[in-house]
Short mmCIF file of C-alpha atoms in Angstrom, two decimals:
data_model
loop_
_atom_site.label_atom_id
_atom_site.label_comp_id
_atom_site.label_asym_id
_atom_site.label_seq_id
_atom_site.Cartn_x
_atom_site.Cartn_y
_atom_site.Cartn_z
CA MET A 28 211.28 58.96 188.79
CA ILE A 29 211.68 56.40 185.77
CA LYS A 30 211.64 52.35 186.79
CA LEU A 31 211.71 49.66 184.28
CA ASN A 32 211.10 46.35 186.06
CA LYS A 33 211.13 43.39 184.32
CA VAL A 34 211.10 44.29 180.61
CA SER A 35 210.88 42.03 177.59
CA LYS A 36 210.25 42.42 174.52
CA TRP A 37 209.36 39.70 170.93
CA TYR A 38 209.90 40.47 166.75
CA GLY A 39 208.49 37.15 166.17
CA ASN A 40 210.18 34.82 167.84
CA PHE A 41 213.65 36.92 168.12
CA GLN A 42 213.89 38.45 171.85
CA VAL A 43 214.90 41.84 171.72
CA LEU A 44 214.60 42.72 175.21
CA SER A 45 215.12 40.01 177.69
CA ASP A 46 214.02 41.40 181.76
CA CYS A 47 215.84 44.96 181.78
CA SER A 48 214.95 46.26 184.77
CA THR A 49 216.56 49.96 186.27
CA GLU A 50 215.23 52.66 187.62
CA ILE A 51 216.39 55.96 187.08
CA GLN A 52 216.08 59.27 189.49
CA LYS A 53 215.17 62.39 189.08
CA GLY A 54 218.06 64.60 187.91
CA GLU A 55 220.61 61.72 186.98
CA VAL A 56 222.06 61.06 183.29
CA VAL A 57 222.29 58.15 182.37
CA VAL A 58 224.04 56.47 179.12
CA VAL A 59 223.24 53.52 177.51
CA CYS A 60 225.86 51.76 175.40
CA GLY A 61 226.21 48.80 173.53
CA PRO A 62 226.80 47.23 171.30
CA SER A 63 224.75 47.71 167.58
CA GLY A 64 221.67 45.70 168.10
CA SER A 65 221.76 44.95 171.33
CA GLY A 66 218.63 46.63 172.45
CA LYS A 67 219.19 50.28 173.46
CA SER A 68 216.62 51.87 171.26
CA THR A 69 213.96 49.83 171.69
CA LEU A 70 214.69 49.91 175.50
CA ILE A 71 214.49 53.60 175.40
CA LYS A 72 211.67 54.11 173.59
CA THR A 73 209.35 51.46 175.74
CA ILE A 74 210.00 53.97 177.93
CA ASN A 75 207.55 56.83 176.31
CA GLY A 76 205.68 53.99 174.60
CA LEU A 77 206.88 54.44 171.60
CA GLU A 78 207.45 50.70 171.35
CA ALA A 79 205.38 48.21 173.31
CA TYR A 80 206.78 45.35 175.32
CA GLN A 81 205.00 41.88 175.93
CA GLN A 82 205.92 41.75 179.64
CA GLY A 83 207.14 43.07 182.92
CA GLU A 84 206.13 47.03 183.66
CA VAL A 85 207.41 50.53 182.75
CA HIS A 86 206.43 53.11 185.36
CA VAL A 87 207.52 56.79 184.88
CA ASP A 88 206.64 59.01 187.73
CA GLY A 89 204.44 56.68 188.65
CA VAL A 90 201.71 56.57 185.56
CA HIS A 91 202.50 53.25 184.49
CA VAL A 92 203.50 53.50 180.56
CA GLY A 93 201.26 50.47 179.16
CA HIS A 94 198.27 50.39 176.80
CA SER A 95 195.63 53.09 177.69
CA HIS A 96 196.53 56.20 174.79
CA LYS A 97 194.69 59.27 176.83
CA GLU A 98 197.90 58.27 179.83
CA LEU A 99 200.02 57.87 177.35
CA ALA A 100 199.61 60.92 175.83
CA ALA A 101 200.09 63.19 179.08
CA LEU A 102 202.75 61.31 179.43
CA ARG A 103 204.92 61.53 175.92
CA ALA A 104 204.10 65.18 177.28
CA ARG A 105 205.81 65.01 180.21
CA LEU A 106 209.35 62.92 178.86
CA SER A 107 210.47 64.59 175.55
CA MET A 108 212.27 62.16 172.61
CA VAL A 109 215.65 63.58 170.17
CA PHE A 110 215.57 61.30 167.45
CA GLN A 111 218.78 60.15 165.75
CA HIS A 112 217.45 61.78 162.33
CA PHE A 113 216.11 64.56 164.08
CA GLU A 114 212.87 64.50 162.85
CA LEU A 115 211.58 67.94 162.57
CA PHE A 116 208.56 68.16 160.68
CA PRO A 117 210.16 69.70 157.87
CA HIS A 118 206.52 71.36 156.28
CA LEU A 119 206.98 73.83 159.53
CA SER A 120 209.28 76.62 160.44
CA ILE A 121 211.80 76.11 162.42
CA LEU A 122 209.57 78.72 165.47
CA ASP A 123 206.66 76.54 164.02
CA ASN A 124 208.76 73.03 164.72
CA LEU A 125 208.74 74.39 168.32
CA THR A 126 205.15 75.67 169.18
CA LEU A 127 203.05 72.90 167.37
CA ALA A 128 202.80 71.02 170.80
CA GLN A 129 202.75 73.38 172.77
CA ILE A 130 199.51 74.91 171.33
CA LYS A 131 197.81 71.70 170.73
CA VAL A 132 198.81 69.79 173.32
CA LEU A 133 199.54 72.03 175.80
CA GLY A 134 197.37 74.43 175.26
CA ARG A 135 199.25 77.14 175.36
CA ASN A 136 198.62 80.87 173.51
CA ARG A 137 200.46 81.28 170.36
CA ALA A 138 201.83 84.62 172.02
CA ASP A 139 203.33 82.48 174.64
CA ALA A 140 204.29 79.21 172.71
CA GLU A 141 206.88 81.64 170.13
CA ALA A 142 208.00 83.53 173.37
CA LYS A 143 209.11 80.61 174.53
CA GLY A 144 210.42 78.66 171.20
CA LEU A 145 212.19 82.00 170.53
CA LYS A 146 213.95 81.58 174.37
CA LEU A 147 214.82 78.22 173.29
CA LEU A 148 216.41 78.99 169.93
CA ALA A 149 218.58 81.70 171.62
CA ARG A 150 219.54 79.14 174.28
CA VAL A 151 221.19 76.78 171.43
CA GLY A 152 222.34 79.45 170.03
CA LEU A 153 219.66 79.26 166.63
CA LYS A 154 217.58 82.85 166.92
CA GLU A 155 218.18 84.29 163.93
CA GLN A 156 217.05 80.87 162.03
CA ALA A 157 213.48 80.88 163.86
CA ALA A 158 212.22 81.77 160.33
CA LYS A 159 213.71 78.88 158.27
CA TYR A 160 212.71 75.96 157.15
CA PRO A 161 214.55 72.48 158.55
CA GLY A 162 215.97 71.59 155.13
CA GLN A 163 217.77 75.24 154.74
CA LEU A 164 220.05 74.05 158.11
CA SER A 165 222.50 71.62 158.55
CA GLY A 166 222.58 68.31 160.78
CA GLY A 167 223.65 69.97 163.46
CA GLN A 168 221.75 73.15 163.66
CA GLN A 169 218.82 70.67 163.18
CA GLN A 170 219.37 68.57 165.91
CA ARG A 171 219.74 71.63 168.34
CA VAL A 172 216.55 72.39 167.02
CA ALA A 173 214.97 69.25 168.11
CA ILE A 174 216.51 69.67 171.76
CA ALA A 175 215.36 73.26 171.69
CA ARG A 176 211.80 71.44 170.45
CA ALA A 177 211.84 68.89 173.04
CA LEU A 178 212.40 71.44 175.68
CA SER A 179 210.04 73.21 174.41
CA MET A 180 207.40 71.06 176.10
CA ASP A 181 209.00 71.57 179.88
CA PRO A 182 209.87 67.68 179.92
CA LYS A 183 210.61 66.48 183.42
CA ALA A 184 213.14 63.91 181.37
CA ILE A 185 214.38 63.72 178.17
CA LEU A 186 214.96 60.60 176.00
CA PHE A 187 217.90 61.04 173.42
CA ASP A 188 218.04 58.25 171.06
CA GLU A 189 222.10 58.54 169.27
CA PRO A 190 221.11 62.00 169.41
CA THR A 191 224.68 62.72 166.99
CA SER A 192 225.01 58.82 165.35
CA ALA A 193 223.33 60.69 161.75
CA LEU A 194 225.74 63.63 162.03
CA ASP A 195 229.55 64.49 160.46
CA PRO A 196 231.86 64.73 162.89
CA GLU A 197 232.69 68.46 162.63
CA MET A 198 229.45 68.77 163.97
CA VAL A 199 229.40 66.39 167.19
CA ASN A 200 230.09 69.10 169.43
CA GLU A 201 228.40 71.53 168.81
CA VAL A 202 225.43 68.93 169.60
CA LEU A 203 227.03 67.69 172.84
CA ASP A 204 227.47 70.58 174.41
CA VAL A 205 223.69 71.59 174.28
CA MET A 206 223.83 68.79 176.01
CA VAL A 207 226.42 68.67 178.71
CA GLU A 208 224.42 71.90 179.92
CA LEU A 209 221.31 70.58 179.66
CA ALA A 210 222.73 67.56 181.64
CA LYS A 211 225.27 70.79 184.06
CA GLU A 212 221.93 72.17 184.86
CA GLY A 213 219.70 69.34 186.60
CA MET A 214 217.82 67.91 183.52
CA THR A 215 217.09 64.38 183.83
CA MET A 216 218.54 62.32 180.54
CA VAL A 217 218.69 59.02 179.67
CA CYS A 218 220.95 58.94 176.49
CA VAL A 219 221.49 56.01 173.95
CA THR A 220 224.96 57.16 172.65
CA HIS A 221 228.55 56.18 171.73
CA GLU A 222 230.09 58.99 172.30
CA MET A 223 232.02 57.76 175.53
CA GLY A 224 233.52 60.94 176.15
CA PHE A 225 230.38 63.01 176.84
CA ALA A 226 229.64 59.29 179.28
CA ARG A 227 232.79 60.11 180.76
CA LYS A 228 231.89 63.95 181.38
CA VAL A 229 228.74 64.24 182.61
CA ALA A 230 227.24 60.79 183.19
CA SER A 231 225.99 59.65 186.34
CA ARG A 232 225.23 55.84 184.97
CA VAL A 233 225.96 53.99 182.18
CA ILE A 234 224.12 50.81 180.57
CA PHE A 235 225.61 48.62 179.17
CA MET A 236 223.19 46.49 176.77
CA ASP A 237 224.70 43.04 174.41
CA LYS A 238 221.78 40.79 173.19
CA GLY A 239 219.01 41.98 174.93
CA ASN A 240 220.44 41.91 177.92
CA ILE A 241 221.28 44.78 180.58
CA VAL A 242 224.88 43.60 180.93
CA GLU A 243 226.33 46.37 183.47
CA ASP A 244 224.05 48.74 185.25
CA ARG A 245 226.49 51.05 186.99
CA ARG A 246 228.37 54.12 188.20
CA LYS A 247 230.33 56.06 185.47
CA GLU A 248 233.91 56.07 186.88
CA ASP A 249 233.09 51.89 187.72
CA PHE A 250 232.25 50.64 184.53
CA PHE A 251 234.76 52.80 182.47
CA ASN A 252 237.69 51.52 185.32
CA SER A 253 237.16 48.20 186.06
CA PRO A 254 234.07 46.40 184.18
CA HIS A 255 232.98 43.50 184.87
CA SER A 256 231.57 41.63 182.09
CA GLU A 257 234.22 40.61 179.05
CA ARG A 258 231.59 41.91 176.73
CA ALA A 259 232.27 45.35 178.05
CA LYS A 260 235.63 44.83 178.38
CA ASP A 261 235.14 44.01 175.00
CA PHE A 262 233.09 46.94 173.83
CA LEU A 263 235.65 49.82 175.33
CA ALA A 264 238.39 48.35 173.83
CA LYS A 265 236.99 48.85 170.08
CA ILE A 266 235.41 52.04 171.42
CA ILE A 267 237.72 53.55 172.71
CA HIS A 268 241.07 53.63 171.16
CA MET B 28 176.75 73.95 105.30
CA ASN B 29 180.29 73.98 105.42
CA THR B 30 182.25 73.57 108.81
CA VAL B 31 182.78 76.73 109.35
CA GLU B 32 179.14 77.62 109.59
CA LEU B 33 178.42 74.13 111.75
CA LEU B 34 181.07 74.73 114.42
CA SER B 35 180.14 78.18 114.77
CA MET B 36 176.02 77.13 114.67
CA SER B 37 176.85 73.96 116.94
CA ALA B 38 179.39 76.21 119.37
CA PRO B 39 176.16 77.77 122.09
CA ARG B 40 175.63 73.67 122.85
CA LEU B 41 178.25 72.44 123.35
CA ALA B 42 179.55 75.11 125.23
CA MET B 43 176.51 74.98 127.25
CA GLY B 44 177.77 70.46 127.34
CA ALA B 45 180.73 71.86 128.67
CA LEU B 46 179.38 73.62 131.03
CA ILE B 47 177.98 70.93 132.15
CA THR B 48 180.56 68.54 131.88
CA VAL B 49 182.90 71.13 134.25
CA LYS B 50 180.05 70.86 136.36
CA PHE B 51 179.69 67.07 137.24
CA ALA B 52 183.22 67.41 137.05
CA VAL B 53 183.91 70.32 139.75
CA ALA B 54 181.12 68.44 141.90
CA ALA B 55 182.60 65.11 141.37
CA MET B 56 186.36 65.62 142.54
CA VAL B 57 185.40 67.97 145.71
CA PHE B 58 183.36 65.47 146.93
CA GLY B 59 185.71 62.59 145.44
CA LEU B 60 188.29 64.81 147.11
CA LEU B 61 186.17 64.57 150.19
CA LEU B 62 185.61 60.78 150.55
CA GLY B 63 188.93 60.21 149.52
CA ALA B 64 190.73 61.30 152.24
CA VAL B 65 187.78 60.12 154.95
CA VAL B 66 188.69 56.25 152.93
CA ALA B 67 192.55 57.02 153.01
CA VAL B 68 191.80 57.76 156.70
CA MET B 69 190.29 54.42 157.75
CA SER B 70 192.51 52.16 155.10
CA ILE B 71 195.58 53.57 157.97
CA SER B 72 193.43 53.17 161.24
CA THR B 73 195.11 50.94 163.84
CA ASP B 74 191.34 49.57 164.51
CA ARG B 75 190.56 46.07 162.84
CA LEU B 76 187.20 47.08 161.15
CA LEU B 77 187.80 50.40 159.46
CA PRO B 78 191.15 48.71 156.95
CA ALA B 79 189.16 46.08 155.47
CA CYS B 80 185.95 48.57 155.02
CA ALA B 81 188.43 50.50 152.79
CA ARG B 82 190.12 48.31 151.32
CA ALA B 83 186.37 46.08 150.29
CA TYR B 84 184.77 49.48 149.11
CA VAL B 85 188.53 49.69 146.97
CA SER B 86 188.49 46.91 145.65
CA VAL B 87 185.29 46.68 144.24
CA MET B 88 185.30 50.65 142.27
CA ARG B 89 188.81 49.08 140.97
CA GLY B 90 187.69 46.16 139.80
CA THR B 91 184.79 47.18 138.07
CA PRO B 92 183.72 49.20 135.26
CA LEU B 93 182.27 52.69 135.79
CA LEU B 94 179.69 52.32 133.58
CA VAL B 95 178.45 49.86 134.77
CA GLN B 96 178.33 51.39 137.76
CA MET B 97 176.08 53.76 136.37
CA PHE B 98 174.02 52.00 135.35
CA VAL B 99 173.66 50.28 138.69
CA VAL B 100 173.23 53.74 140.45
CA TYR B 101 170.86 54.97 137.82
CA TYR B 102 168.77 52.24 136.34
CA GLY B 103 168.96 49.68 139.84
CA LEU B 104 168.64 51.08 142.08
CA PRO B 105 165.33 52.53 141.31
CA ASP B 106 164.19 48.14 142.48
CA LEU B 107 165.23 48.74 146.11
CA GLY B 108 163.20 52.77 145.56
CA ILE B 109 166.41 54.57 145.24
CA SER B 110 165.64 56.15 142.23
CA LEU B 111 167.83 59.39 142.07
CA ASP B 112 167.79 62.25 139.10
CA PRO B 113 170.71 61.85 136.63
CA THR B 114 172.02 64.67 137.40
CA SER B 115 172.54 62.94 141.49
CA ALA B 116 173.02 59.49 139.68
CA GLY B 117 176.34 60.81 137.88
CA ILE B 118 177.43 62.78 140.58
CA LEU B 119 177.34 59.90 143.07
CA THR B 120 178.49 56.92 141.00
CA LEU B 121 181.47 59.81 139.25
CA THR B 122 182.71 60.19 143.58
CA LEU B 123 182.44 56.65 144.35
CA ASN B 124 184.34 55.96 142.17
CA ALA B 125 187.06 58.97 141.65
CA GLY B 126 187.04 58.22 145.85
CA ALA B 127 188.40 55.26 144.84
CA TYR B 128 191.58 56.03 143.33
CA LEU B 129 192.21 59.18 145.02
CA SER B 130 192.26 57.59 148.58
CA GLU B 131 194.62 54.45 147.22
CA SER B 132 196.73 58.00 146.15
CA MET B 133 196.75 59.44 149.89
CA ARG B 134 197.26 56.36 151.58
CA GLY B 135 200.46 55.52 149.74
CA ALA B 136 201.40 59.67 150.77
CA ILE B 137 200.86 58.97 154.38
CA LEU B 138 202.47 56.00 153.73
CA GLY B 139 205.21 57.29 152.12
CA VAL B 140 205.73 60.05 155.27
CA GLY B 141 208.88 58.43 157.11
CA ARG B 142 207.75 56.32 159.96
CA GLY B 143 210.15 58.68 162.08
CA GLN B 144 207.79 61.48 162.02
CA TRP B 145 204.81 59.75 163.43
CA SER B 146 207.27 58.61 166.41
CA ALA B 147 208.27 62.92 166.75
CA ALA B 148 204.99 63.92 166.54
CA HIS B 149 203.76 61.08 169.09
CA SER B 150 206.97 61.69 171.43
CA LEU B 151 205.69 65.34 171.88
CA GLY B 152 201.99 63.91 172.47
CA LEU B 153 199.69 64.59 169.75
CA SER B 154 197.01 62.16 169.46
CA HIS B 155 196.80 60.12 166.07
CA TYR B 156 194.59 62.31 164.62
CA GLN B 157 196.53 65.46 165.68
CA THR B 158 199.28 63.81 164.13
CA LEU B 159 197.68 63.51 160.04
CA ARG B 160 196.45 66.07 160.33
CA TYR B 161 199.40 68.95 161.70
CA VAL B 162 202.03 66.39 160.72
CA VAL B 163 201.91 63.21 158.15
CA GLY B 164 198.71 65.31 156.66
CA PRO B 165 200.42 68.20 154.99
CA GLN B 166 203.26 66.75 153.87
CA ALA B 167 201.34 63.22 152.33
CA LEU B 168 199.46 66.29 150.18
CA ARG B 169 202.84 67.38 148.76
CA LEU B 170 203.50 63.93 147.43
CA ALA B 171 200.02 63.02 146.46
CA VAL B 172 199.73 65.95 144.19
CA PRO B 173 200.91 64.15 141.16
CA SER B 174 199.06 61.07 141.72
CA LEU B 175 195.69 63.20 142.86
CA GLY B 176 195.69 65.03 139.31
CA ASN B 177 196.28 62.18 137.08
CA THR B 178 193.27 60.62 139.20
CA LEU B 179 191.53 64.15 138.47
CA ILE B 180 192.16 64.60 134.86
CA SER B 181 190.85 60.70 134.24
CA LEU B 182 187.58 62.19 135.88
CA VAL B 183 187.50 64.65 133.48
CA LYS B 184 187.24 62.66 130.61
CA ASP B 185 184.95 60.02 132.66
CA THR B 186 182.39 62.33 133.30
CA SER B 187 181.59 61.42 129.64
CA LEU B 188 179.61 58.40 130.44
CA VAL B 189 176.82 59.81 131.89
CA SER B 190 175.88 60.61 128.34
CA VAL B 191 173.97 57.02 129.38
CA ILE B 192 171.92 58.01 131.29
CA THR B 193 170.41 61.20 129.99
CA VAL B 194 173.25 63.92 130.60
CA THR B 195 173.40 66.67 128.09
CA GLU B 196 176.96 67.01 128.96
CA LEU B 197 179.54 67.45 126.01
CA LEU B 198 179.57 64.32 124.47
CA ARG B 199 175.39 64.14 124.03
CA SER B 200 175.13 67.43 122.98
CA SER B 201 178.23 67.01 120.22
CA GLN B 202 175.69 63.79 119.88
CA GLU B 203 172.80 65.31 119.12
CA ILE B 204 174.06 68.16 116.98
CA ILE B 205 175.15 65.37 114.69
CA ALA B 206 172.05 63.57 114.85
CA ALA B 207 170.51 66.64 112.94
CA THR B 208 173.43 67.63 111.23
CA TYR B 209 175.11 64.09 110.14
CA GLN B 210 178.49 65.33 110.35
CA PRO B 211 180.12 63.48 112.85
CA LEU B 212 184.04 64.31 112.30
CA PRO B 213 184.07 68.12 113.14
CA LEU B 214 181.85 68.02 116.10
CA TYR B 215 183.43 65.01 117.69
CA ILE B 216 186.69 66.25 117.17
CA ALA B 217 185.25 69.43 118.35
CA ALA B 218 183.96 67.75 121.26
CA ALA B 219 187.51 65.74 121.65
CA LEU B 220 189.30 69.32 121.25
CA ILE B 221 187.23 70.76 124.50
CA TYR B 222 188.19 67.96 126.61
CA TRP B 223 191.55 67.89 125.62
CA VAL B 224 191.47 71.87 126.51
CA LEU B 225 189.75 71.66 129.95
CA SER B 226 192.47 68.73 130.73
CA THR B 227 195.09 70.49 130.06
CA VAL B 228 193.81 73.85 131.94
CA LEU B 229 193.77 71.27 135.09
CA SER B 230 197.46 70.30 134.63
CA ALA B 231 198.66 73.47 134.72
CA VAL B 232 196.48 73.47 137.93
CA GLN B 233 198.30 70.70 139.06
CA HIS B 234 201.70 71.65 138.16
CA HIS B 235 200.92 75.58 139.88
CA VAL B 236 199.53 73.60 143.02
CA GLU B 237 202.76 71.33 142.79
CA GLY B 238 205.17 74.24 142.82
CA ARG B 239 203.57 75.99 145.47
CA LEU B 240 203.83 73.12 147.76
CA THR B 241 207.56 72.84 147.53
CA LEU B 242 208.32 76.48 147.63
CA GLN B 243 207.10 75.89 151.43
CA THR B 244 209.67 73.23 152.42
CA ARG B 245 212.96 74.78 150.79
#
C-alpha cells in the first residue's frame, strides 16, 4: 500500500536520500534503522508529504504523494504519524488533543469524537488523564497519548519517527508495549527506531539505511542473522551489546 | 487662582479629553490587532507576493515618524481627493502604525512555536489555516502577549499626536486650558498623570491576560 520508487532528496548540494525504493504491504511492520544522519526520518516523512523530495515517486494507496495540497490533506488523514518529541498540542486538554482533527478534518461531531477519544485513551491506559494538559503528563504517557491521537484518525498505517528516543529509559517499555499490541492487531507500521528488541519481536522486515541509501531491505530473520553489508554488521555490533 | 481651584475647574474638560484619548486608543487597538493579525499571517505565507507586501508595509510604517504619517493622511491625502475628518484620519493613522508593530510581535510569536507543532497538525490532515487557527495561533498568542502589551501601551501615549490634526483629546484639552489660564505646569502634569493611569490600567490588563493564558496550559 506504500510504494517508494527511486526517491531522492537534496539539501542544497548535500544528498540526504538517494534512489530509495521499497514497498510496504498492508499489515506489515517495517523497522527502519541505521546510524544517525542516515536519512531514516527524512525517508518516512516523504511518505506523508512532510518532507518534499526532488526525484522519484511516492504512492500511498495508489495516491501520488506530490504537491497537490488537497490530495495531501486527504492522504495525511489516512496516514498518521507519531513523533520523537510527541508534539501534543500543549494548549489543549488530552481529550481535545484527540478530538481536534476528528472534528475539523473528518467532520465527526463532538460527541462521537469524544467517545472515540475516550475509548482510545482507555486502550493506552490513560482514560483518567483525559481532562489534564500534556505538560502534566510524563514523557511516556504523552507518547501513549500521541499514539492514541494517531489512532483516532482510523489510519490505514502509522509512521513512527523514533518514538522512544526522547524518553527516559524507564518509560520506553510502556510505549513499546502499546506498539507491540498494535503490531499484533495487524496495523501497518513503519517505525524508525533503535529498539532492536522491538524489531526482533514484531517486525516483518528491516530496512537498514546509511548515508541516504537503503543498504538492506530484508526479512527480519535474515537481517539479524546474516546481514550482507559491513555497515549493517558494524551497526548491529555497536547497538547490540 | 490656586492650583487646586485650577485643577478642579479644569477637571471636566480634562476628563472629556481623556475620554476622547481612550476612544482613539481603543479603536486603534481593535483595528490594529486585526490588521496586525492579517499582516502576520501574510508574512508567514508560503506564497511569494504576500510576505513581500507585508514586509514593505512594515518597513514603511516602522521607518517613518508617526507624526509625518499623521500629516500625510490628514493634510496630504486631500490632494488625491481623499478628505478624512480628523477622527477618521487619526484612527486610521494610529491603526496603520500600530498594526505594523503588532504584526511583527505576532509574526515573531508564530515563529516561536516549534516546527514540530506544524508537522503534527499537518500529519493529522489539518490545513495551513486550520493549523494556524487551532494549533499555532493559540500558542503564539500566549507568547505574544507581553510584546503586544508593550505596543498597546505605546499606542495610548501615541494618541497625543492626533492633537496636531485638531482633535481635542487629552493633550489638546490641557493646551486649550493653558492658553486661557497661563498655568502650564500643573495642567501638563495633570495630563501626564492621566496618561500614566491609562497605561497602568492597560498594563494590569496585560498581566491578567498573561496569567489566564498560562493557567490553561499548566
